């Protein structure tokens, strides 16, 4: 099966930021995404929305548009986060950014009612249910297909450095794991996770 290449008109980036929803009284994760997004988008969340549901109801994903610079992406994120923060505060909910929550348990979290997430849980079972992890994804637009593999192969040598700089999850279920990134260990349970292989052709 050939995967088609979708060219970007110019070098670009987009960011997806998964934020934890935390009860400001208990500091536990709280299932507040449906209420917050319902307030933010009374007509419903659509494909163009800048804030969306994730697998667990204790998570909100903030999404930028296609941006030309890092500064533009930051400004885009800031605007949406402010709108979400204002609504969340009215519900005594705060936003937290870390790879894992330090002590909330995944078994207590509600799955978002969505066919895609329900199918994921059906396929992966326990692996998907324990996915109480949070990340920041940066998508990079490339103008030509021939540039893609050299970029991927070049960047893969620096993935350990990027992980070291971004590690923010030493705790898992109330335990100090001794790891700087417990999130990456949990994530590696996925069949397609981990370091990519060197790719030689499209």
Short mmCIF file of N, CA and C in Angstrom, two decimals, residues 9-80:
data_model
loop_
_atom_site.label_atom_id
_atom_site.label_comp_id
_atom_site.label_asym_id
_atom_site.label_seq_id
_atom_site.Cartn_x
_atom_site.Cartn_y
_atom_site.Cartn_z
N UNK A 9 2.79 23.77 1.07
CA UNK A 9 3.17 24.84 0.15
C UNK A 9 4.45 25.53 0.58
N UNK A 10 4.68 25.55 1.89
CA UNK A 10 5.89 26.17 2.45
C UNK A 10 6.27 25.40 3.68
N UNK A 11 7.44 25.68 4.20
CA UNK A 11 7.81 25.05 5.47
C UNK A 11 6.82 25.53 6.53
N UNK A 12 6.28 24.59 7.29
CA UNK A 12 5.24 24.96 8.24
C UNK A 12 5.29 24.03 9.44
N UNK A 13 4.54 24.40 10.47
CA UNK A 13 4.40 23.51 11.62
C UNK A 13 3.04 23.69 12.24
N UNK A 14 2.62 22.65 12.93
CA UNK A 14 1.39 22.67 13.70
C UNK A 14 1.64 21.93 15.00
N UNK A 15 0.95 22.32 16.04
CA UNK A 15 1.18 21.73 17.36
C UNK A 15 -0.12 21.19 17.93
N UNK A 16 -0.04 20.01 18.56
CA UNK A 16 -1.14 19.44 19.34
C UNK A 16 -0.63 19.29 20.76
N UNK A 17 -1.35 19.86 21.71
CA UNK A 17 -0.91 19.90 23.11
C UNK A 17 -1.98 19.26 23.98
N UNK A 18 -1.65 18.12 24.60
CA UNK A 18 -2.59 17.39 25.45
C UNK A 18 -2.45 17.89 26.89
N UNK A 19 -3.51 18.49 27.40
CA UNK A 19 -3.49 19.07 28.75
C UNK A 19 -4.33 18.24 29.71
N UNK A 20 -3.83 18.09 30.93
CA UNK A 20 -4.56 17.40 31.98
C UNK A 20 -5.60 18.34 32.58
N UNK A 21 -6.76 17.80 32.88
CA UNK A 21 -7.82 18.55 33.56
C UNK A 21 -7.81 18.10 35.02
N UNK A 22 -7.56 19.05 35.92
CA UNK A 22 -7.33 18.72 37.33
C UNK A 22 -8.31 19.46 38.22
N UNK A 23 -8.91 18.74 39.15
CA UNK A 23 -9.78 19.35 40.16
C UNK A 23 -8.92 20.24 41.05
N UNK A 24 -9.25 21.53 41.14
CA UNK A 24 -8.41 22.47 41.89
C UNK A 24 -8.46 22.23 43.40
N UNK A 25 -9.45 21.48 43.87
CA UNK A 25 -9.53 21.15 45.29
C UNK A 25 -8.68 19.95 45.66
N UNK A 26 -8.85 18.86 44.92
CA UNK A 26 -8.16 17.60 45.25
C UNK A 26 -6.85 17.42 44.49
N UNK A 27 -6.69 18.15 43.40
CA UNK A 27 -5.54 18.00 42.49
C UNK A 27 -5.56 16.70 41.70
N UNK A 28 -6.66 15.93 41.82
CA UNK A 28 -6.83 14.70 41.05
C UNK A 28 -7.28 15.06 39.63
N UNK A 29 -7.00 14.16 38.69
CA UNK A 29 -7.57 14.30 37.35
C UNK A 29 -9.08 14.24 37.46
N UNK A 30 -9.76 15.00 36.60
CA UNK A 30 -11.22 15.03 36.65
C UNK A 30 -11.79 14.97 35.23
N UNK A 31 -12.89 14.25 35.07
CA UNK A 31 -13.54 14.08 33.76
C UNK A 31 -14.37 15.32 33.45
N UNK A 32 -13.74 16.34 32.89
CA UNK A 32 -14.43 17.61 32.65
C UNK A 32 -14.42 18.04 31.18
N UNK A 33 -13.85 17.23 30.29
CA UNK A 33 -13.69 17.66 28.90
C UNK A 33 -15.02 17.89 28.19
N UNK A 34 -16.00 17.03 28.44
CA UNK A 34 -17.29 17.16 27.75
C UNK A 34 -17.97 18.47 28.13
N UNK A 35 -17.94 18.81 29.41
CA UNK A 35 -18.57 20.05 29.88
C UNK A 35 -17.83 21.28 29.36
N UNK A 36 -16.50 21.25 29.41
CA UNK A 36 -15.71 22.41 28.97
C UNK A 36 -15.90 22.64 27.47
N UNK A 37 -15.78 21.58 26.68
CA UNK A 37 -15.94 21.74 25.23
C UNK A 37 -17.37 22.08 24.85
N UNK A 38 -18.33 21.59 25.63
CA UNK A 38 -19.73 21.96 25.39
C UNK A 38 -19.97 23.44 25.59
N UNK A 39 -19.28 24.01 26.56
CA UNK A 39 -19.37 25.46 26.82
C UNK A 39 -18.63 26.25 25.75
N UNK A 40 -17.47 25.73 25.34
CA UNK A 40 -16.64 26.42 24.35
C UNK A 40 -17.27 26.37 22.96
N UNK A 41 -17.86 25.22 22.62
CA UNK A 41 -18.48 25.02 21.30
C UNK A 41 -19.92 24.54 21.49
N UNK A 42 -20.86 25.44 21.75
CA UNK A 42 -22.25 25.03 21.99
C UNK A 42 -22.86 24.25 20.82
N UNK A 43 -22.40 24.52 19.61
CA UNK A 43 -22.95 23.82 18.43
C UNK A 43 -22.26 22.47 18.20
N UNK A 44 -21.26 22.16 19.01
CA UNK A 44 -20.54 20.88 18.87
C UNK A 44 -19.13 21.07 18.36
N UNK A 45 -18.26 20.11 18.70
CA UNK A 45 -16.85 20.15 18.29
C UNK A 45 -16.75 19.60 16.87
N UNK A 46 -16.15 20.38 15.96
CA UNK A 46 -15.99 19.88 14.59
C UNK A 46 -14.51 19.77 14.24
N UNK A 47 -14.23 19.41 13.00
CA UNK A 47 -12.85 19.16 12.56
C UNK A 47 -11.96 20.40 12.63
N UNK A 48 -12.56 21.59 12.56
CA UNK A 48 -11.76 22.81 12.56
C UNK A 48 -11.54 23.38 13.97
N UNK A 49 -12.09 22.72 14.97
CA UNK A 49 -11.99 23.23 16.35
C UNK A 49 -10.54 23.26 16.82
N UNK A 50 -10.22 24.27 17.64
CA UNK A 50 -8.86 24.41 18.18
C UNK A 50 -8.70 23.68 19.51
N UNK A 51 -9.80 23.16 20.08
CA UNK A 51 -9.74 22.35 21.30
C UNK A 51 -10.62 21.14 21.06
N UNK A 52 -10.12 19.94 21.39
CA UNK A 52 -10.85 18.71 21.07
C UNK A 52 -10.76 17.70 22.19
N UNK A 53 -11.61 16.69 22.08
CA UNK A 53 -11.59 15.56 23.00
C UNK A 53 -10.35 14.71 22.77
N UNK A 54 -9.99 13.95 23.77
CA UNK A 54 -8.97 12.92 23.66
C UNK A 54 -9.56 11.63 24.20
N UNK A 55 -8.74 10.57 24.25
CA UNK A 55 -9.21 9.25 24.69
C UNK A 55 -9.88 9.32 26.06
N UNK A 56 -9.26 10.01 27.01
CA UNK A 56 -9.80 10.11 28.36
C UNK A 56 -10.48 11.46 28.56
N UNK A 57 -11.56 11.47 29.34
CA UNK A 57 -12.29 12.71 29.60
C UNK A 57 -11.54 13.67 30.53
N UNK A 58 -10.42 13.24 31.06
CA UNK A 58 -9.59 14.12 31.90
C UNK A 58 -8.54 14.85 31.07
N UNK A 59 -8.69 14.82 29.75
CA UNK A 59 -7.72 15.41 28.83
C UNK A 59 -8.42 16.30 27.82
N UNK A 60 -7.77 17.41 27.49
CA UNK A 60 -8.19 18.25 26.36
C UNK A 60 -6.99 18.42 25.45
N UNK A 61 -7.23 18.37 24.15
CA UNK A 61 -6.16 18.60 23.19
C UNK A 61 -6.34 19.97 22.55
N UNK A 62 -5.31 20.80 22.66
CA UNK A 62 -5.31 22.13 22.06
C UNK A 62 -4.52 22.03 20.75
N UNK A 63 -5.07 22.57 19.67
CA UNK A 63 -4.49 22.38 18.34
C UNK A 63 -4.32 23.73 17.64
N UNK A 64 -3.16 23.94 17.06
CA UNK A 64 -2.95 25.17 16.28
C UNK A 64 -3.43 24.95 14.85
N UNK A 65 -3.50 26.04 14.12
CA UNK A 65 -3.65 25.94 12.67
C UNK A 65 -2.28 25.67 12.07
N UNK A 66 -2.18 25.77 10.75
CA UNK A 66 -0.88 25.64 10.07
C UNK A 66 -0.14 26.95 10.28
N UNK A 67 1.05 26.86 10.90
CA UNK A 67 1.81 28.06 11.28
C UNK A 67 3.12 28.14 10.51
N UNK A 68 3.58 29.37 10.28
CA UNK A 68 4.83 29.59 9.56
C UNK A 68 6.03 29.69 10.46
N UNK A 69 5.81 30.05 11.74
CA UNK A 69 6.92 30.21 12.69
C UNK A 69 6.53 29.65 14.04
N UNK A 70 7.53 29.43 14.88
CA UNK A 70 7.29 28.97 16.25
C UNK A 70 6.51 30.04 17.02
N UNK A 71 6.86 31.30 16.82
CA UNK A 71 6.17 32.39 17.52
C UNK A 71 4.68 32.40 17.16
N UNK A 72 4.37 32.15 15.90
CA UNK A 72 2.97 32.11 15.46
C UNK A 72 2.24 30.94 16.13
N UNK A 73 2.91 29.79 16.22
CA UNK A 73 2.30 28.63 16.87
C UNK A 73 2.06 28.90 18.36
N UNK A 74 3.02 29.54 19.02
CA UNK A 74 2.86 29.88 20.45
C UNK A 74 1.68 30.83 20.67
N UNK A 75 1.55 31.82 19.82
CA UNK A 75 0.44 32.77 19.93
C UNK A 75 -0.89 32.08 19.72
N UNK A 76 -0.94 31.17 18.76
CA UNK A 76 -2.15 30.41 18.47
C UNK A 76 -2.54 29.57 19.68
N UNK A 77 -1.58 28.84 20.26
CA UNK A 77 -1.84 28.03 21.45
C UNK A 77 -2.32 28.89 22.61
N UNK A 78 -1.63 30.01 22.83
CA UNK A 78 -1.95 30.89 23.95
C UNK A 78 -3.41 31.35 23.91
N UNK A 79 -3.88 31.68 22.73
CA UNK A 79 -5.26 32.17 22.57
C UNK A 79 -6.28 31.09 22.96
N UNK A 80 -6.06 29.86 22.48
CA UNK A 80 -7.00 28.78 22.78
C UNK A 80 -6.91 28.36 24.25
#
